[in-house]
Coordinates of C-alpha atoms and ligand atoms in Angstrom, one line a residue:
M788 CA 82.9 -71.6 -230.6
I789 CA 84.0 -71.3 -227.0
Q790 CA 85.8 -74.5 -225.9
S791 CA 86.7 -75.7 -222.4
L792 CA 90.2 -74.7 -221.2
R793 CA 93.1 -77.0 -222.1
G794 CA 93.4 -79.9 -219.6
M795 CA 89.9 -79.3 -218.2
N796 CA 87.2 -81.8 -219.2
D797 CA 83.5 -82.2 -219.0
I798 CA 82.3 -85.4 -217.3
L799 CA 79.0 -86.7 -218.7
S800 CA 77.2 -89.8 -220.0
E801 CA 79.3 -93.1 -219.7
D802 CA 82.1 -91.2 -217.9
Y803 CA 79.7 -89.8 -215.4
K804 CA 78.5 -93.3 -214.6
R805 CA 82.1 -94.4 -214.0
F806 CA 82.7 -91.3 -211.9
T807 CA 79.7 -91.8 -209.6
Y808 CA 80.3 -95.5 -209.4
F809 CA 83.8 -94.8 -208.2
I810 CA 82.6 -92.3 -205.6
D811 CA 80.0 -94.8 -204.4
V812 CA 82.5 -97.6 -203.9
A813 CA 85.2 -95.5 -202.3
T814 CA 82.7 -93.8 -200.0
K815 CA 81.4 -97.2 -198.9
V816 CA 84.9 -98.5 -198.1
A817 CA 85.9 -95.3 -196.3
T818 CA 82.8 -95.4 -194.2
R819 CA 83.6 -99.1 -193.3
Y820 CA 87.0 -97.9 -192.1
G821 CA 85.4 -95.2 -189.9
F822 CA 86.0 -92.1 -192.0
H823 CA 83.5 -89.1 -192.2
F824 CA 82.9 -86.7 -195.1
I825 CA 84.5 -83.3 -195.1
E826 CA 84.1 -80.6 -197.7
T827 CA 86.6 -77.7 -197.8
P828 CA 86.7 -74.7 -200.2
L829 CA 88.3 -74.9 -203.6
L830 CA 90.0 -71.5 -203.0
E831 CA 92.4 -71.0 -200.1
E832 CA 95.1 -68.5 -199.2
T833 CA 98.2 -69.1 -201.3
A834 CA 100.3 -69.2 -198.1
L835 CA 98.6 -72.4 -197.0
F836 CA 100.0 -74.4 -199.9
K837 CA 103.4 -72.7 -199.8
R838 CA 103.8 -73.7 -196.2
S839 CA 102.4 -77.2 -196.5
V840 CA 103.0 -78.6 -200.0
G841 CA 106.3 -76.7 -199.9
E842 CA 108.4 -74.2 -201.9
S843 CA 110.6 -76.9 -203.3
S844 CA 107.8 -78.9 -204.9
D845 CA 106.9 -78.5 -208.6
I846 CA 103.3 -77.9 -207.5
V847 CA 104.1 -74.7 -205.6
G848 CA 107.1 -73.8 -207.7
K849 CA 105.4 -74.0 -211.1
E850 CA 101.8 -75.3 -211.1
M851 CA 99.6 -73.2 -208.9
Y852 CA 96.5 -71.4 -210.2
Q853 CA 97.3 -68.3 -208.1
F854 CA 95.8 -64.8 -208.3
I855 CA 95.0 -61.7 -206.4
D856 CA 91.3 -61.4 -205.8
K857 CA 89.1 -58.3 -205.7
G858 CA 89.9 -57.8 -202.0
D859 CA 93.7 -57.9 -202.7
N860 CA 94.1 -61.3 -201.2
D861 CA 96.7 -63.7 -202.6
V862 CA 94.6 -66.8 -203.2
C863 CA 95.0 -70.1 -205.0
L864 CA 92.8 -72.9 -206.4
R865 CA 93.6 -76.0 -204.4
P866 CA 96.3 -78.2 -206.1
E867 CA 95.5 -81.0 -203.5
G868 CA 93.2 -81.7 -200.6
T869 CA 95.4 -82.4 -197.6
A870 CA 96.4 -78.8 -196.8
G871 CA 92.7 -77.6 -196.7
V872 CA 91.7 -80.5 -194.5
V873 CA 94.6 -79.8 -192.1
R874 CA 93.6 -76.1 -192.1
A875 CA 90.0 -77.0 -191.3
F876 CA 91.1 -79.5 -188.6
I877 CA 93.1 -76.7 -186.8
Q878 CA 90.5 -74.0 -187.4
K879 CA 87.8 -76.1 -185.8
K880 CA 90.2 -76.7 -182.9
L881 CA 90.1 -80.4 -183.3
D882 CA 93.8 -80.5 -182.6
R883 CA 93.1 -79.0 -179.1
A884 CA 90.2 -81.5 -178.6
G885 CA 92.5 -84.4 -179.0
G886 CA 91.3 -87.9 -179.9
V887 CA 91.2 -89.5 -183.3
H888 CA 89.6 -87.8 -186.3
R889 CA 89.2 -89.4 -189.7
F890 CA 88.0 -87.6 -192.8
F891 CA 87.3 -88.4 -196.5
Y892 CA 86.7 -86.0 -199.3
H893 CA 86.4 -85.8 -203.1
G894 CA 86.5 -83.0 -205.5
A895 CA 88.3 -81.0 -208.1
M896 CA 92.0 -80.1 -207.8
F897 CA 93.9 -77.7 -210.1
R898 CA 97.5 -77.9 -211.3
Y899 CA 98.9 -75.9 -214.2
E900 CA 100.8 -78.9 -215.7
R901 CA 101.4 -79.7 -219.3
P902 CA 98.3 -81.6 -220.2
Q903 CA 98.7 -85.1 -221.7
K904 CA 97.0 -88.5 -221.3
G905 CA 96.2 -89.0 -217.6
R906 CA 97.5 -85.5 -216.7
L907 CA 94.9 -82.7 -216.5
R908 CA 94.8 -79.2 -215.2
Q909 CA 91.5 -79.8 -213.4
F910 CA 91.2 -83.3 -212.1
H911 CA 89.4 -85.0 -209.2
Q912 CA 90.7 -86.8 -206.2
F913 CA 89.2 -89.0 -203.6
G914 CA 91.2 -88.7 -200.4
C915 CA 91.3 -89.7 -196.7
E916 CA 93.1 -88.0 -193.8
S917 CA 93.5 -89.5 -190.4
F918 CA 94.6 -87.4 -187.4
G919 CA 95.7 -88.4 -183.9
V920 CA 97.0 -92.0 -184.4
D921 CA 100.7 -92.4 -183.8
S922 CA 100.9 -96.0 -184.9
V923 CA 102.2 -97.7 -188.0
Y924 CA 99.0 -99.8 -187.9
E925 CA 97.1 -96.7 -189.1
D926 CA 99.6 -96.4 -192.1
A927 CA 98.9 -100.0 -192.9
S928 CA 95.2 -99.5 -192.5
M929 CA 95.3 -96.6 -195.1
I930 CA 97.2 -98.8 -197.5
M931 CA 94.6 -101.6 -197.0
M932 CA 91.8 -99.2 -197.6
V933 CA 93.3 -98.1 -201.0
S934 CA 93.8 -101.8 -201.8
D935 CA 90.2 -102.6 -200.9
I936 CA 88.8 -99.8 -203.1
L937 CA 91.0 -100.9 -206.0
N938 CA 90.0 -104.6 -205.5
E939 CA 86.3 -103.7 -205.4
L940 CA 86.7 -101.8 -208.7
G941 CA 88.6 -104.7 -210.3
I942 CA 91.8 -102.6 -210.7
G943 CA 95.2 -104.3 -210.5
Y944 CA 98.1 -102.3 -209.0
R945 CA 101.7 -102.3 -207.9
L946 CA 102.4 -100.8 -204.5
Q947 CA 105.6 -98.9 -204.0
L948 CA 106.8 -98.2 -200.5
N949 CA 109.5 -96.1 -198.8
S950 CA 110.3 -94.5 -195.5
L951 CA 111.4 -90.8 -195.5
G952 CA 112.6 -90.8 -191.8
D953 CA 111.7 -88.3 -189.2
N954 CA 113.3 -85.3 -187.4
N955 CA 115.9 -87.6 -185.8
C956 CA 117.3 -89.1 -189.0
M957 CA 116.2 -86.8 -191.8
P958 CA 118.6 -83.9 -191.1
S959 CA 121.8 -86.0 -191.0
Y960 CA 120.6 -87.9 -194.1
H961 CA 120.1 -84.5 -195.8
E962 CA 123.6 -83.5 -194.9
N963 CA 125.1 -86.7 -196.4
L964 CA 123.0 -86.3 -199.6
V965 CA 123.9 -82.6 -200.0
S966 CA 127.6 -83.3 -199.7
F967 CA 127.3 -86.2 -202.2
V968 CA 125.4 -84.0 -204.7
Q969 CA 127.7 -80.9 -204.1
S970 CA 130.6 -82.8 -205.7
S971 CA 128.6 -82.9 -209.0
K972 CA 126.9 -79.6 -208.6
E973 CA 128.0 -78.3 -212.0
A974 CA 126.3 -81.2 -213.8
I975 CA 122.9 -81.2 -212.2
C976 CA 119.9 -79.2 -213.6
D977 CA 118.8 -75.8 -212.4
D978 CA 115.8 -77.2 -210.7
C979 CA 118.0 -79.6 -208.6
V980 CA 120.2 -76.7 -207.6
R981 CA 117.1 -75.0 -206.2
R982 CA 115.8 -78.2 -204.6
L983 CA 119.2 -78.8 -202.9
A984 CA 118.9 -75.4 -201.2
I985 CA 115.3 -75.8 -200.0
N986 CA 114.6 -79.6 -199.6
P987 CA 117.5 -81.8 -200.7
I988 CA 115.6 -85.1 -201.0
R989 CA 113.5 -83.6 -203.7
V990 CA 116.5 -84.1 -206.1
L991 CA 115.9 -87.9 -206.0
D992 CA 112.6 -87.3 -207.7
C993 CA 114.1 -85.3 -210.7
K994 CA 113.0 -86.5 -214.1
N995 CA 116.2 -85.4 -215.8
D996 CA 118.2 -88.4 -217.0
R997 CA 121.6 -86.8 -216.4
C998 CA 120.6 -86.0 -212.8
Q999 CA 119.3 -89.5 -212.2
F1000 CA 122.6 -91.0 -213.5
I1001 CA 124.4 -88.9 -210.9
Y1002 CA 122.0 -89.8 -208.1
K1003 CA 122.1 -93.6 -208.6
D1004 CA 125.1 -93.9 -206.3
A1005 CA 123.8 -91.3 -203.8
P1006 CA 123.3 -92.5 -200.1
K1007 CA 120.0 -94.2 -199.7
L1008 CA 117.4 -92.9 -197.2
I1009 CA 116.5 -96.4 -196.1
D1010 CA 120.1 -97.1 -195.0
N1011 CA 120.1 -94.0 -192.8
L1012 CA 116.9 -94.4 -190.8
C1013 CA 117.0 -94.1 -187.0
K1014 CA 116.0 -97.0 -184.8
D1015 CA 112.4 -95.9 -184.5
C1016 CA 111.8 -95.2 -188.2
D1017 CA 113.6 -98.4 -189.1
S1018 CA 111.5 -100.6 -186.7
D1019 CA 108.3 -98.9 -187.9
F1020 CA 109.2 -99.6 -191.5
E1021 CA 109.9 -103.2 -190.7
K1022 CA 106.6 -103.5 -188.8
L1023 CA 104.7 -101.9 -191.7
K1024 CA 106.2 -104.4 -194.1
N1025 CA 105.3 -107.3 -191.8
I1026 CA 101.7 -106.2 -191.4
L1027 CA 101.3 -105.9 -195.2
D1028 CA 102.9 -109.4 -195.6
A1029 CA 100.6 -110.9 -193.0
N1030 CA 97.6 -109.4 -194.9
G1031 CA 98.6 -110.5 -198.3
I1032 CA 99.4 -107.1 -199.7
N1033 CA 102.3 -107.1 -202.1
Y1034 CA 104.7 -104.2 -202.3
E1035 CA 108.0 -103.1 -203.7
V1036 CA 110.4 -101.0 -201.7
D1037 CA 111.4 -98.0 -203.8
T1038 CA 114.2 -96.1 -202.1
N1039 CA 113.9 -93.2 -204.5
L1040 CA 110.2 -92.7 -203.8
V1041 CA 110.1 -89.2 -202.2
R1042 CA 106.6 -88.1 -203.3
G1043 CA 105.9 -84.7 -205.0
L1044 CA 104.9 -82.9 -201.8
D1045 CA 107.1 -81.7 -198.9
Y1046 CA 105.1 -82.6 -195.9
Y1047 CA 105.8 -86.3 -195.5
S1048 CA 107.9 -88.1 -192.9
K1049 CA 108.3 -91.8 -192.3
T1050 CA 105.9 -93.9 -194.5
A1051 CA 105.5 -92.8 -198.1
F1052 CA 103.6 -94.9 -200.7
E1053 CA 102.3 -94.9 -204.2
F1054 CA 100.0 -97.2 -206.1
V1055 CA 100.8 -97.5 -209.8
S1056 CA 99.1 -99.1 -212.7
D1057 CA 100.9 -100.6 -215.7
N1058 CA 97.8 -100.2 -217.9
I1059 CA 97.4 -96.4 -218.3
G1060 CA 100.6 -95.2 -219.9
S1061 CA 103.3 -92.9 -218.5
Q1062 CA 101.1 -91.1 -215.9
S1063 CA 100.8 -94.3 -214.0
A1064 CA 100.3 -93.2 -210.3
I1065 CA 96.7 -93.9 -209.4
A1066 CA 97.0 -93.1 -205.7
G1067 CA 99.7 -91.7 -203.3
G1068 CA 100.1 -90.8 -199.7
G1069 CA 102.0 -91.2 -196.5
R1070 CA 102.5 -89.9 -193.0
Y1071 CA 102.8 -86.2 -192.2
D1072 CA 103.4 -85.9 -188.5
R1073 CA 104.9 -82.4 -188.6
L1074 CA 102.3 -80.6 -190.8
V1075 CA 99.6 -79.7 -188.2
E1076 CA 102.2 -78.1 -185.9
F1077 CA 103.8 -76.4 -189.0
L1078 CA 100.5 -74.8 -189.8
D1079 CA 100.3 -73.4 -186.2
G1080 CA 98.2 -76.2 -184.7
K1081 CA 99.0 -78.5 -181.8
A1082 CA 101.4 -81.2 -182.8
T1083 CA 99.2 -84.1 -184.1
P1084 CA 100.3 -87.3 -185.9
A1085 CA 98.6 -87.7 -189.2
V1086 CA 98.5 -90.0 -192.3
G1087 CA 96.5 -89.9 -195.5
F1088 CA 96.3 -90.7 -199.2
A1089 CA 94.5 -89.4 -202.4
M1090 CA 93.5 -91.3 -205.5
G1091 CA 93.3 -89.7 -209.0
I1092 CA 89.7 -90.3 -210.2
E1093 CA 90.2 -89.7 -213.9
R1094 CA 93.1 -92.2 -214.1
L1095 CA 91.0 -94.8 -212.3
M1096 CA 88.0 -94.2 -214.5
E1097 CA 90.0 -95.7 -217.4
L1098 CA 90.6 -98.9 -215.3
I1099 CA 87.3 -99.5 -213.6
V1100 CA 85.5 -102.8 -214.4
M1101 CA 81.8 -101.7 -214.3
P1102 CA 79.3 -104.2 -212.9
E1103 CA 76.7 -105.5 -215.3
V1104 CA 73.9 -102.9 -215.4
K1105 CA 70.5 -104.5 -214.6
R1106 CA 67.2 -103.2 -216.0
D1107 CA 65.3 -101.1 -213.4
G1108 CA 62.3 -98.8 -213.1
Y1109 CA 59.5 -98.1 -215.5
Y1110 CA 58.8 -96.8 -219.0
I1111 CA 55.3 -95.4 -219.5
G1112 CA 54.2 -94.2 -222.9
A1113 CA 51.1 -92.6 -224.4
M1114 CA 49.6 -94.2 -227.6
D1115 CA 47.5 -91.2 -228.5
D1116 CA 47.3 -87.5 -227.7
E1117 CA 44.2 -88.1 -225.6
A1118 CA 46.2 -90.3 -223.2
L1119 CA 49.1 -87.9 -222.7
E1120 CA 47.7 -86.2 -219.6
L1121 CA 46.9 -89.4 -217.8
T1122 CA 50.3 -90.8 -218.8
L1123 CA 52.1 -87.8 -217.3
S1124 CA 50.2 -88.0 -214.0
L1125 CA 51.0 -91.7 -213.7
V1126 CA 54.6 -90.9 -214.4
H1127 CA 54.6 -88.2 -211.8
K1128 CA 53.0 -90.6 -209.2
K1129 CA 55.4 -93.4 -209.9
R1130 CA 58.4 -91.2 -209.7
K1131 CA 57.8 -90.8 -205.9
T1132 CA 59.3 -94.3 -205.6
D1133 CA 60.9 -95.4 -208.9
R1134 CA 63.0 -94.3 -211.8
V1135 CA 60.5 -93.6 -214.6
A1136 CA 61.2 -92.7 -218.3
T1137 CA 58.6 -91.4 -220.7
D1138 CA 58.1 -89.4 -223.9
Y1139 CA 55.9 -86.3 -224.1
K1140 CA 54.7 -87.4 -227.6
A1141 CA 52.2 -90.1 -228.4
K1142 CA 54.0 -93.0 -230.2
N1143 CA 53.3 -96.5 -231.5
F1144 CA 54.4 -99.6 -229.6
K1145 CA 57.6 -100.1 -231.6
N1146 CA 58.9 -96.6 -230.9
H1147 CA 58.0 -96.6 -227.2
M1148 CA 59.7 -100.0 -226.9
K1149 CA 62.9 -98.6 -228.4
N1150 CA 62.8 -95.8 -225.8
A1151 CA 62.3 -98.3 -223.0
D1152 CA 65.3 -100.3 -224.1
K1153 CA 67.4 -97.1 -224.3
A1154 CA 66.3 -96.2 -220.8
N1155 CA 67.0 -99.7 -219.6
A1156 CA 63.6 -99.9 -218.0
K1157 CA 62.4 -103.2 -216.4
Y1158 CA 58.7 -102.5 -216.6
F1159 CA 56.8 -101.2 -219.7
C1160 CA 53.3 -99.8 -219.9
M1161 CA 51.4 -98.1 -222.7
I1162 CA 48.3 -96.0 -222.2
G1163 CA 45.7 -95.3 -224.9
S1164 CA 42.0 -94.8 -225.3
N1165 CA 41.3 -98.5 -224.5
E1166 CA 43.1 -98.3 -221.2
I1167 CA 41.3 -95.0 -220.4
K1168 CA 38.0 -96.7 -221.2
S1169 CA 38.7 -99.9 -219.3
G1170 CA 40.4 -98.2 -216.3
E1171 CA 43.1 -100.9 -216.5
I1172 CA 46.7 -101.1 -217.7
I1173 CA 49.1 -103.9 -218.6
I1174 CA 52.5 -103.9 -217.0
K1175 CA 55.0 -105.8 -219.1
D1176 CA 58.1 -107.2 -217.3
L1177 CA 60.9 -106.7 -220.0
E1178 CA 63.2 -109.2 -218.2
D1179 CA 61.0 -112.3 -217.8
K1180 CA 58.4 -111.1 -220.4
S1181 CA 55.4 -111.7 -218.0
E1182 CA 52.4 -109.4 -218.0
T1183 CA 50.2 -108.2 -215.1
T1184 CA 47.0 -106.2 -215.5
V1185 CA 46.3 -103.6 -212.8
K1186 CA 43.6 -101.0 -212.2
I1187 CA 44.8 -97.5 -213.0
E1188 CA 43.9 -96.2 -209.5
N1189 CA 46.1 -99.0 -207.9
F1190 CA 49.1 -98.4 -210.2
Ligands
LIG1993 P1 99.5 -86.7 -205.2 O1 100.4 -87.9 -205.4 O2 100.1 -85.4 -205.7 O3 99.2 -86.6 -203.7 O4 98.1 -86.9 -206.0 C1 97.4 -88.1 -205.7 C2 96.9 -88.6 -207.0 O5 96.2 -87.6 -207.8 C3 97.9 -89.1 -208.0 O6 98.4 -90.4 -207.6 C4 97.2 -89.1 -209.3 O7 96.4 -90.3 -209.5 C5 96.3 -87.9 -209.2 N1 96.8 -86.7 -209.9 C6 97.8 -85.9 -209.5 N2 98.0 -84.9 -210.4 C7 97.2 -85.2 -211.5 C8 96.9 -84.6 -212.7 N3 97.5 -83.4 -213.1 N4 95.9 -85.1 -213.5 C9 95.2 -86.2 -213.1 N5 95.5 -86.8 -212.0 C10 96.4 -86.3 -211.1 C11 98.4 -85.7 -203.1 O8 97.7 -84.9 -203.7 C12 98.4 -85.8 -201.6 N6 97.5 -84.7 -201.1 C13 97.9 -87.2 -201.1 C14 97.9 -87.3 -199.6 C15 96.8 -87.2 -198.9 N7 98.9 -87.5 -198.9 C16 98.5 -87.5 -197.6 N8 97.2 -87.3 -197.6

């Protein structure tokens, strides 16, 4: 039997309810914050991700679903959503138009990682990207939006926060970090040697215990911020304090993608095991220009839908719609035409076989219908049907032509 590929899941039944409920809530919140839907292709040129997510990241270094297509193009299934949205933003000349542009998206992402609980090779993200606002208030607003979505879903979280500096303070910090790490170069892992050459702060994110032991005394980013970055970070913390959003400053939080500057954040859950990051994001003021657009400040985040599905507290499902069943074969045709008519306005469940009361009632319960009707020779003769309300148990008789 052919099975789905490792780390790639079907989403149906109860999972699908959670999935669509999440999308509904997140869409509602993003719309309240002034974001508009954007859909970008699943497949993009590989160069887009190499230049944006970055050569030093594990995503580009090890995890891309990359191949040469029939037209000899080097293409890649998107490992994340930001790069494609930035590409579309530039391609549609919105960078030249100026002003503020806010987008949200959801869809499948692909990373060739080692599958485990909470870590898939095809997973889904809900993300938001905001372009054109050079203010830490927008960073705070993005964090508040994630917090609102999680609160509406009944999901508890811890928020981790860091500042990665900008073009003023990042280069000198990199130099300090490189000279610190150089002194232990023989002891660090091969990945870190590579990271040191391409993007030194990446080493702080290394999962190797020996490397982490060495880096614990490394100079901290947060102590090396320039005046602007430092005051923005203070302001961000103050806004979050004033709005009752708790956070922890994590000076080693560098995120798994290379495009960030200044604000970086991650929302984690303590209830889903080791793959605990449920959302992540930050500011990426250099990326639009780096992808050949006009320099535009930007900030965004993405949430991992599969991880959140485990945590969502679903609202109580109320009965709704109709169940209409035929009691004998003679009534099947009329039943189906009433079902068809009613489906113009309501959810209607039925059965194409004539059944007795007990079996139809079982079906109606399974379908979670609020109203229940049965049609047989008596109803055809009298031209009337009884509508039973399965919640308050009341009954109403109506003429079939008025149903
Ligand atoms: P990210 O942190 O790589 O950021 O991914 C965001 C979220 O996607 C994670 O917090 C996690 O919940 C989920 N996720 C990541 N990898 C997997 C996986 N293999 N299986 C299941 N879930 C996963 C980004 O992708 C950035 N584009 C976020 C962003 C938007 N930054 C600025 N704008």
